[in-house]
């Protein structure tokens, strides 16, 4: 389980992968606790922190990773991933061979907590039963597959849901709207659904095991008007 923290430095609705190229990464002189890889094209950085780091030239030999920080060219944090325990060689090989997106997927494959910033963040949970917490702006929150718990925070948020997303719970869905507070389910296809009341909210059931629990919402509050249809890949 890892904790993923966004700082807001990426900017509104900017994905981390947009700040990195698909080119080669260059290793700065590592220590036994830190290894910095610099994107050869964009000069952004990926910093591995941990213990027992050992390299044979640029090739990792051994070491355990406790944190991975994605930084701009000046060394300021975009996103920090902490917790969990990974092998240095495994993560470096993923970064060098497959890039930042593959690295993030590996880091976030378990039961993780993702926290947004003060700008509009695109938060993603990947696999596992994750907890995603938005910040003060209009976030795009996607738990991915798994039974996730999602909180939008302040601002009108969009919660991504699709066939195969499993069972998600949204703790603060605003279905009433007004004064820019309206939240939406953000889906890529029309799915029929039924609603049932539970203690403290409702369950919107899309069938085939896919459902969203909306806490603090009544059947009277929720309708198809609370669903936005957009094209996107999953």
PDB file of C-alpha atoms in Angstrom:
ATOM      1  CA  UNK A   1       0.000   0.000   0.000  1.00  0.00           C
ATOM      2  CA  UNK A   2       1.369   3.415  -0.958  1.00  0.00           C
ATOM      3  CA  UNK A   3       0.389   7.020  -0.413  1.00  0.00           C
ATOM      4  CA  UNK A   4       0.319   9.227  -3.504  1.00  0.00           C
ATOM      5  CA  UNK A   5       0.325  12.987  -2.937  1.00  0.00           C
ATOM      6  CA  UNK A   6      -0.191  15.623  -5.619  1.00  0.00           C
ATOM      7  CA  UNK A   7       1.307  19.064  -4.946  1.00  0.00           C
ATOM      8  CA  UNK A   8      -0.530  21.120  -7.584  1.00  0.00           C
ATOM      9  CA  UNK A   9       2.671  21.920  -9.477  1.00  0.00           C
ATOM     10  CA  UNK A  10       1.479  20.001 -12.536  1.00  0.00           C
ATOM     11  CA  UNK A  11      -1.376  22.481 -13.049  1.00  0.00           C
ATOM     12  CA  UNK A  12      -5.086  21.959 -13.610  1.00  0.00           C
ATOM     13  CA  UNK A  13      -6.061  18.702 -15.344  1.00  0.00           C
ATOM     14  CA  UNK A  14      -2.441  17.987 -16.268  1.00  0.00           C
ATOM     15  CA  UNK A  15      -1.381  14.354 -16.224  1.00  0.00           C
ATOM     16  CA  UNK A  16       1.977  13.375 -14.754  1.00  0.00           C
ATOM     17  CA  UNK A  17       2.912  11.479 -17.903  1.00  0.00           C
ATOM     18  CA  UNK A  18       2.625  14.688 -19.957  1.00  0.00           C
ATOM     19  CA  UNK A  19       5.709  16.018 -18.134  1.00  0.00           C
ATOM     20  CA  UNK A  20       7.917  13.138 -19.251  1.00  0.00           C
ATOM     21  CA  UNK A  21       9.080  11.943 -22.657  1.00  0.00           C
ATOM     22  CA  UNK A  22       9.444   8.407 -23.917  1.00  0.00           C
ATOM     23  CA  UNK A  23      13.172   8.911 -24.376  1.00  0.00           C
ATOM     24  CA  UNK A  24      16.139   7.761 -22.339  1.00  0.00           C
ATOM     25  CA  UNK A  25      16.680   8.523 -18.642  1.00  0.00           C
ATOM     26  CA  UNK A  26      20.127   9.458 -17.401  1.00  0.00           C
ATOM     27  CA  UNK A  27      21.321   8.411 -13.937  1.00  0.00           C
ATOM     28  CA  UNK A  28      23.064  11.017 -11.817  1.00  0.00           C
ATOM     29  CA  UNK A  29      25.760   9.794  -9.438  1.00  0.00           C
ATOM     30  CA  UNK A  30      23.735   7.761  -6.904  1.00  0.00           C
ATOM     31  CA  UNK A  31      24.274   7.319  -3.175  1.00  0.00           C
ATOM     32  CA  UNK A  32      23.305   4.343  -1.032  1.00  0.00           C
ATOM     33  CA  UNK A  33      20.008   6.113  -0.254  1.00  0.00           C
ATOM     34  CA  UNK A  34      19.084   8.087  -3.376  1.00  0.00           C
ATOM     35  CA  UNK A  35      19.101   7.648  -7.134  1.00  0.00           C
ATOM     36  CA  UNK A  36      18.041  10.452  -9.487  1.00  0.00           C
ATOM     37  CA  UNK A  37      17.073   9.731 -13.088  1.00  0.00           C
ATOM     38  CA  UNK A  38      16.735  12.698 -15.453  1.00  0.00           C
ATOM     39  CA  UNK A  39      14.575  12.667 -18.547  1.00  0.00           C
ATOM     40  CA  UNK A  40      17.048  13.283 -21.362  1.00  0.00           C
ATOM     41  CA  UNK A  41      14.555  15.300 -23.392  1.00  0.00           C
ATOM     42  CA  UNK A  42      12.446  17.228 -20.865  1.00  0.00           C
ATOM     43  CA  UNK A  43      14.932  17.385 -17.946  1.00  0.00           C
ATOM     44  CA  UNK A  44      12.238  16.357 -15.458  1.00  0.00           C
ATOM     45  CA  UNK A  45      13.347  13.957 -12.748  1.00  0.00           C
ATOM     46  CA  UNK A  46      12.386  10.698 -11.068  1.00  0.00           C
ATOM     47  CA  UNK A  47      13.964  10.304  -7.628  1.00  0.00           C
ATOM     48  CA  UNK A  48      14.143   6.941  -5.870  1.00  0.00           C
ATOM     49  CA  UNK A  49      14.692   7.023  -2.114  1.00  0.00           C
ATOM     50  CA  UNK A  50      15.448   4.065   0.112  1.00  0.00           C
ATOM     51  CA  UNK A  51      18.391   2.152   1.501  1.00  0.00           C
ATOM     52  CA  UNK A  52      21.182  -0.167   0.446  1.00  0.00           C
ATOM     53  CA  UNK A  53      21.379   1.147  -3.115  1.00  0.00           C
ATOM     54  CA  UNK A  54      24.160  -0.454  -5.126  1.00  0.00           C
ATOM     55  CA  UNK A  55      24.869   0.139  -8.822  1.00  0.00           C
ATOM     56  CA  UNK A  56      27.272  -1.434 -11.279  1.00  0.00           C
ATOM     57  CA  UNK A  57      27.803   1.597 -13.481  1.00  0.00           C
ATOM     58  CA  UNK A  58      24.262   2.649 -14.446  1.00  0.00           C
ATOM     59  CA  UNK A  59      22.797  -0.792 -13.756  1.00  0.00           C
ATOM     60  CA  UNK A  60      21.049  -1.312 -10.403  1.00  0.00           C
ATOM     61  CA  UNK A  61      22.257  -4.326  -8.429  1.00  0.00           C
ATOM     62  CA  UNK A  62      20.425  -4.168  -5.118  1.00  0.00           C
ATOM     63  CA  UNK A  63      18.505  -1.902  -2.780  1.00  0.00           C
ATOM     64  CA  UNK A  64      15.049  -1.308  -1.344  1.00  0.00           C
ATOM     65  CA  UNK A  65      12.878   1.658  -2.318  1.00  0.00           C
ATOM     66  CA  UNK A  66      10.740   3.522   0.231  1.00  0.00           C
ATOM     67  CA  UNK A  67       9.686   6.509  -1.883  1.00  0.00           C
ATOM     68  CA  UNK A  68       9.510   7.689  -5.476  1.00  0.00           C
ATOM     69  CA  UNK A  69       9.242  11.409  -6.213  1.00  0.00           C
ATOM     70  CA  UNK A  70       8.420  12.876  -9.598  1.00  0.00           C
ATOM     71  CA  UNK A  71       9.998  16.334  -9.935  1.00  0.00           C
ATOM     72  CA  UNK A  72      10.325  19.182 -12.380  1.00  0.00           C
ATOM     73  CA  UNK A  73      13.691  20.211 -13.795  1.00  0.00           C
ATOM     74  CA  UNK A  74      14.368  22.421 -10.759  1.00  0.00           C
ATOM     75  CA  UNK A  75      13.746  19.592  -8.282  1.00  0.00           C
ATOM     76  CA  UNK A  76      10.294  20.685  -7.063  1.00  0.00           C
ATOM     77  CA  UNK A  77       7.781  17.906  -6.479  1.00  0.00           C
ATOM     78  CA  UNK A  78       4.995  17.087  -8.923  1.00  0.00           C
ATOM     79  CA  UNK A  79       3.854  13.925  -7.163  1.00  0.00           C
ATOM     80  CA  UNK A  80       5.304  11.936  -4.273  1.00  0.00           C
ATOM     81  CA  UNK A  81       4.733   8.223  -3.708  1.00  0.00           C
ATOM     82  CA  UNK A  82       5.652   6.897  -0.271  1.00  0.00           C
ATOM     83  CA  UNK A  83       5.188   3.674   1.650  1.00  0.00           C
ATOM     84  CA  UNK A  84       5.299   0.163   0.354  1.00  0.00           C
ATOM     85  CA  UNK A  85       8.532  -1.660  -0.271  1.00  0.00           C
ATOM     86  CA  UNK A  86       9.941  -2.279  -3.722  1.00  0.00           C
ATOM     87  CA  UNK A  87      13.195  -3.579  -5.123  1.00  0.00           C
ATOM     88  CA  UNK A  88      15.414  -0.940  -6.710  1.00  0.00           C
ATOM     89  CA  UNK A  89      16.309  -3.063  -9.732  1.00  0.00           C
ATOM     90  CA  UNK A  90      12.678  -3.865 -10.513  1.00  0.00           C
ATOM     91  CA  UNK A  91      11.485  -0.262 -10.511  1.00  0.00           C
ATOM     92  CA  UNK A  92      14.505   1.142 -12.323  1.00  0.00           C
ATOM     93  CA  UNK A  93      14.123  -1.479 -15.044  1.00  0.00           C
ATOM     94  CA  UNK A  94      10.458  -0.531 -15.461  1.00  0.00           C
ATOM     95  CA  UNK A  95      11.285   3.175 -15.694  1.00  0.00           C
ATOM     96  CA  UNK A  96      14.130   2.736 -18.176  1.00  0.00           C
ATOM     97  CA  UNK A  97      12.413   0.131 -20.345  1.00  0.00           C
ATOM     98  CA  UNK A  98       8.761   1.214 -20.239  1.00  0.00           C
ATOM     99  CA  UNK A  99       8.590   4.778 -18.903  1.00  0.00           C
ATOM    100  CA  UNK A 100       6.790   6.763 -16.230  1.00  0.00           C
ATOM    101  CA  UNK A 101       3.277   5.482 -16.895  1.00  0.00           C
ATOM    102  CA  UNK A 102       4.334   1.863 -16.392  1.00  0.00           C
ATOM    103  CA  UNK A 103       6.197   2.844 -13.229  1.00  0.00           C
ATOM    104  CA  UNK A 104       3.133   4.565 -11.752  1.00  0.00           C
ATOM    105  CA  UNK A 105       0.975   1.534 -12.557  1.00  0.00           C
ATOM    106  CA  UNK A 106       3.414  -0.728 -10.735  1.00  0.00           C
ATOM    107  CA  UNK A 107       3.594   1.549  -7.690  1.00  0.00           C
ATOM    108  CA  UNK A 108      -0.198   1.910  -7.479  1.00  0.00           C
ATOM    109  CA  UNK A 109      -1.224  -1.690  -8.138  1.00  0.00           C
ATOM    110  CA  UNK A 110      -2.325  -2.303  -4.536  1.00  0.00           C
ATOM    111  CA  UNK A 111      -4.607  -0.756  -1.943  1.00  0.00           C
ATOM    112  CA  UNK A 112      -3.488   2.866  -2.110  1.00  0.00           C
ATOM    113  CA  UNK A 113      -4.427   6.341  -0.880  1.00  0.00           C
ATOM    114  CA  UNK A 114      -4.272   9.145  -3.462  1.00  0.00           C
ATOM    115  CA  UNK A 115      -4.611  12.754  -2.280  1.00  0.00           C
ATOM    116  CA  UNK A 116      -5.161  15.789  -4.480  1.00  0.00           C
ATOM    117  CA  UNK A 117      -3.962  19.359  -4.170  1.00  0.00           C
ATOM    118  CA  UNK A 118      -5.513  22.816  -4.419  1.00  0.00           C
ATOM    119  CA  UNK A 119      -5.822  22.720  -8.209  1.00  0.00           C
ATOM    120  CA  UNK A 120      -8.014  20.572 -10.465  1.00  0.00           C
ATOM    121  CA  UNK A 121      -6.269  17.192 -10.360  1.00  0.00           C
ATOM    122  CA  UNK A 122      -6.881  14.091 -12.461  1.00  0.00           C
ATOM    123  CA  UNK A 123      -6.623  11.454  -9.721  1.00  0.00           C
ATOM    124  CA  UNK A 124      -6.307   7.786 -10.681  1.00  0.00           C
ATOM    125  CA  UNK A 125      -6.248   4.690  -8.524  1.00  0.00           C
ATOM    126  CA  UNK A 126      -5.297   1.986 -11.040  1.00  0.00           C
ATOM    127  CA  UNK A 127      -5.908  -1.494  -9.580  1.00  0.00           C
ATOM    128  CA  UNK A 128      -6.798  -2.434  -6.014  1.00  0.00           C
ATOM    129  CA  UNK A 129      -9.289  -1.148  -3.479  1.00  0.00           C
ATOM    130  CA  UNK A 130      -8.131   2.446  -3.261  1.00  0.00           C
ATOM    131  CA  UNK A 131      -9.026   5.630  -1.407  1.00  0.00           C
ATOM    132  CA  UNK A 132      -8.972   8.801  -3.520  1.00  0.00           C
ATOM    133  CA  UNK A 133      -9.395  12.223  -1.913  1.00  0.00           C
ATOM    134  CA  UNK A 134      -9.828  15.352  -3.997  1.00  0.00           C
ATOM    135  CA  UNK A 135      -8.791  18.831  -2.987  1.00  0.00           C
ATOM    136  CA  UNK A 136     -10.341  22.274  -3.230  1.00  0.00           C
ATOM    137  CA  UNK A 137     -10.868  22.440  -6.996  1.00  0.00           C
ATOM    138  CA  UNK A 138     -12.848  20.614  -9.693  1.00  0.00           C
ATOM    139  CA  UNK A 139     -11.175  17.215  -9.702  1.00  0.00           C
ATOM    140  CA  UNK A 140     -11.502  14.309 -12.121  1.00  0.00           C
ATOM    141  CA  UNK A 141     -11.472  11.228  -9.905  1.00  0.00           C
ATOM    142  CA  UNK A 142     -11.057   7.712 -11.304  1.00  0.00           C
ATOM    143  CA  UNK A 143     -10.673   4.827  -8.894  1.00  0.00           C
ATOM    144  CA  UNK A 144      -9.957   2.384 -11.707  1.00  0.00           C
ATOM    145  CA  UNK A 145     -10.833  -1.243 -11.121  1.00  0.00           C
ATOM    146  CA  UNK A 146     -11.506  -2.421  -7.595  1.00  0.00           C
ATOM    147  CA  UNK A 147     -13.848  -1.404  -4.784  1.00  0.00           C
ATOM    148  CA  UNK A 148     -12.776   2.175  -4.209  1.00  0.00           C
ATOM    149  CA  UNK A 149     -13.742   4.934  -1.777  1.00  0.00           C
ATOM    150  CA  UNK A 150     -13.854   8.355  -3.443  1.00  0.00           C
ATOM    151  CA  UNK A 151     -14.146  11.824  -1.891  1.00  0.00           C
ATOM    152  CA  UNK A 152     -14.338  14.930  -4.054  1.00  0.00           C
ATOM    153  CA  UNK A 153     -13.726  17.620  -1.477  1.00  0.00           C
ATOM    154  CA  UNK A 154     -14.668  21.201  -2.284  1.00  0.00           C
ATOM    155  CA  UNK A 155     -15.764  22.161  -5.774  1.00  0.00           C
ATOM    156  CA  UNK A 156     -17.858  20.392  -8.424  1.00  0.00           C
ATOM    157  CA  UNK A 157     -16.121  17.096  -9.141  1.00  0.00           C
ATOM    158  CA  UNK A 158     -16.423  14.405 -11.809  1.00  0.00           C
ATOM    159  CA  UNK A 159     -16.258  10.759 -10.737  1.00  0.00           C
ATOM    160  CA  UNK A 160     -15.253   8.385 -13.523  1.00  0.00           C
ATOM    161  CA  UNK A 161     -17.154   5.114 -13.773  1.00  0.00           C
ATOM    162  CA  UNK A 162     -17.388   2.495 -16.503  1.00  0.00           C
ATOM    163  CA  UNK A 163     -18.252  -1.129 -17.184  1.00  0.00           C
ATOM    164  CA  UNK A 164     -15.860  -3.274 -15.170  1.00  0.00           C
ATOM    165  CA  UNK A 165     -15.031  -0.642 -12.537  1.00  0.00           C
ATOM    166  CA  UNK A 166     -16.543  -2.843  -9.778  1.00  0.00           C
ATOM    167  CA  UNK A 167     -18.089  -1.301  -6.658  1.00  0.00           C
ATOM    168  CA  UNK A 168     -17.210   2.275  -5.701  1.00  0.00           C
ATOM    169  CA  UNK A 169     -18.413   4.454  -2.830  1.00  0.00           C
ATOM    170  CA  UNK A 170     -18.585   8.242  -3.145  1.00  0.00           C
ATOM    171  CA  UNK A 171     -18.702   9.871   0.271  1.00  0.00           C
ATOM    172  CA  UNK A 172     -19.746  13.419  -0.683  1.00  0.00           C
ATOM    173  CA  UNK A 173     -21.598  13.320  -4.018  1.00  0.00           C
ATOM    174  CA  UNK A 174     -23.594  16.529  -4.543  1.00  0.00           C
ATOM    175  CA  UNK A 175     -26.567  15.619  -6.727  1.00  0.00           C
ATOM    176  CA  UNK A 176     -28.519  18.795  -6.019  1.00  0.00           C
ATOM    177  CA  UNK A 177     -26.205  21.286  -7.677  1.00  0.00           C
ATOM    178  CA  UNK A 178     -26.572  25.015  -7.472  1.00  0.00           C
ATOM    179  CA  UNK A 179     -23.886  27.678  -7.294  1.00  0.00           C
ATOM    180  CA  UNK A 180     -21.343  25.497  -9.126  1.00  0.00           C
ATOM    181  CA  UNK A 181     -21.418  22.657  -6.604  1.00  0.00           C
ATOM    182  CA  UNK A 182     -22.930  19.942  -8.821  1.00  0.00           C
ATOM    183  CA  UNK A 183     -20.995  16.670  -8.983  1.00  0.00           C
ATOM    184  CA  UNK A 184     -21.345  14.200 -11.860  1.00  0.00           C
ATOM    185  CA  UNK A 185     -20.711  10.579 -12.709  1.00  0.00           C
ATOM    186  CA  UNK A 186     -18.475  10.639 -15.783  1.00  0.00           C
ATOM    187  CA  UNK A 187     -19.127   7.637 -18.049  1.00  0.00           C
ATOM    188  CA  UNK A 188     -18.134   6.489 -21.536  1.00  0.00           C
ATOM    189  CA  UNK A 189     -21.306   4.624 -22.445  1.00  0.00           C
ATOM    190  CA  UNK A 190     -25.008   4.564 -21.671  1.00  0.00           C
ATOM    191  CA  UNK A 191     -25.787   1.889 -19.084  1.00  0.00           C
ATOM    192  CA  UNK A 192     -29.188   1.156 -17.633  1.00  0.00           C
ATOM    193  CA  UNK A 193     -29.338   1.275 -13.868  1.00  0.00           C
ATOM    194  CA  UNK A 194     -31.574   0.724 -10.891  1.00  0.00           C
ATOM    195  CA  UNK A 195     -31.488   2.494  -7.553  1.00  0.00           C
ATOM    196  CA  UNK A 196     -32.036   1.143  -4.081  1.00  0.00           C
ATOM    197  CA  UNK A 197     -32.000   2.950  -0.797  1.00  0.00           C
ATOM    198  CA  UNK A 198     -29.630   1.984   1.971  1.00  0.00           C
ATOM    199  CA  UNK A 199     -28.982   3.509   5.355  1.00  0.00           C
ATOM    200  CA  UNK A 200     -27.289   6.842   4.714  1.00  0.00           C
ATOM    201  CA  UNK A 201     -27.571   6.901   0.927  1.00  0.00           C
ATOM    202  CA  UNK A 202     -28.415   5.013  -2.244  1.00  0.00           C
ATOM    203  CA  UNK A 203     -26.814   2.379  -4.445  1.00  0.00           C
ATOM    204  CA  UNK A 204     -26.843   2.994  -8.206  1.00  0.00           C
ATOM    205  CA  UNK A 205     -26.626  -0.484  -9.716  1.00  0.00           C
ATOM    206  CA  UNK A 206     -25.445  -0.780 -13.335  1.00  0.00           C
ATOM    207  CA  UNK A 207     -25.540  -4.579 -13.349  1.00  0.00           C
ATOM    208  CA  UNK A 208     -22.788  -7.174 -13.864  1.00  0.00           C
ATOM    209  CA  UNK A 209     -21.340  -6.324 -10.456  1.00  0.00           C
ATOM    210  CA  UNK A 210     -20.799  -2.629 -11.224  1.00  0.00           C
ATOM    211  CA  UNK A 211     -22.369  -0.210  -8.776  1.00  0.00           C
ATOM    212  CA  UNK A 212     -21.810   3.129  -7.093  1.00  0.00           C
ATOM    213  CA  UNK A 213     -22.879   3.896  -3.539  1.00  0.00           C
ATOM    214  CA  UNK A 214     -23.687   7.581  -3.038  1.00  0.00           C
ATOM    215  CA  UNK A 215     -23.627   8.518   0.637  1.00  0.00           C
ATOM    216  CA  UNK A 216     -25.908  11.342   1.726  1.00  0.00           C
ATOM    217  CA  UNK A 217     -27.972  11.106  -1.477  1.00  0.00           C
ATOM    218  CA  UNK A 218     -31.642  10.113  -1.836  1.00  0.00           C
ATOM    219  CA  UNK A 219     -33.424   8.483  -4.785  1.00  0.00           C
ATOM    220  CA  UNK A 220     -35.241  11.756  -5.294  1.00  0.00           C
ATOM    221  CA  UNK A 221     -31.926  13.617  -5.736  1.00  0.00           C
ATOM    222  CA  UNK A 222     -30.279  11.337  -8.323  1.00  0.00           C
ATOM    223  CA  UNK A 223     -31.278  10.936 -11.977  1.00  0.00           C
ATOM    224  CA  UNK A 224     -29.713  10.344 -15.388  1.00  0.00           C
ATOM    225  CA  UNK A 225     -29.074  14.101 -15.512  1.00  0.00           C
ATOM    226  CA  UNK A 226     -26.302  13.474 -12.969  1.00  0.00           C
ATOM    227  CA  UNK A 227     -24.373  11.384 -15.528  1.00  0.00           C
ATOM    228  CA  UNK A 228     -22.100  12.964 -18.154  1.00  0.00           C
ATOM    229  CA  UNK A 229     -21.296  10.888 -21.228  1.00  0.00           C
ATOM    230  CA  UNK A 230     -17.851  11.376 -22.736  1.00  0.00           C
ATOM    231  CA  UNK A 231     -15.549   9.246 -24.862  1.00  0.00           C
ATOM    232  CA  UNK A 232     -12.511   7.929 -23.009  1.00  0.00           C
ATOM    233  CA  UNK A 233     -10.396   4.783 -22.886  1.00  0.00           C
ATOM    234  CA  UNK A 234     -10.167   2.585 -19.802  1.00  0.00           C
TER     235      UNK A 234
END
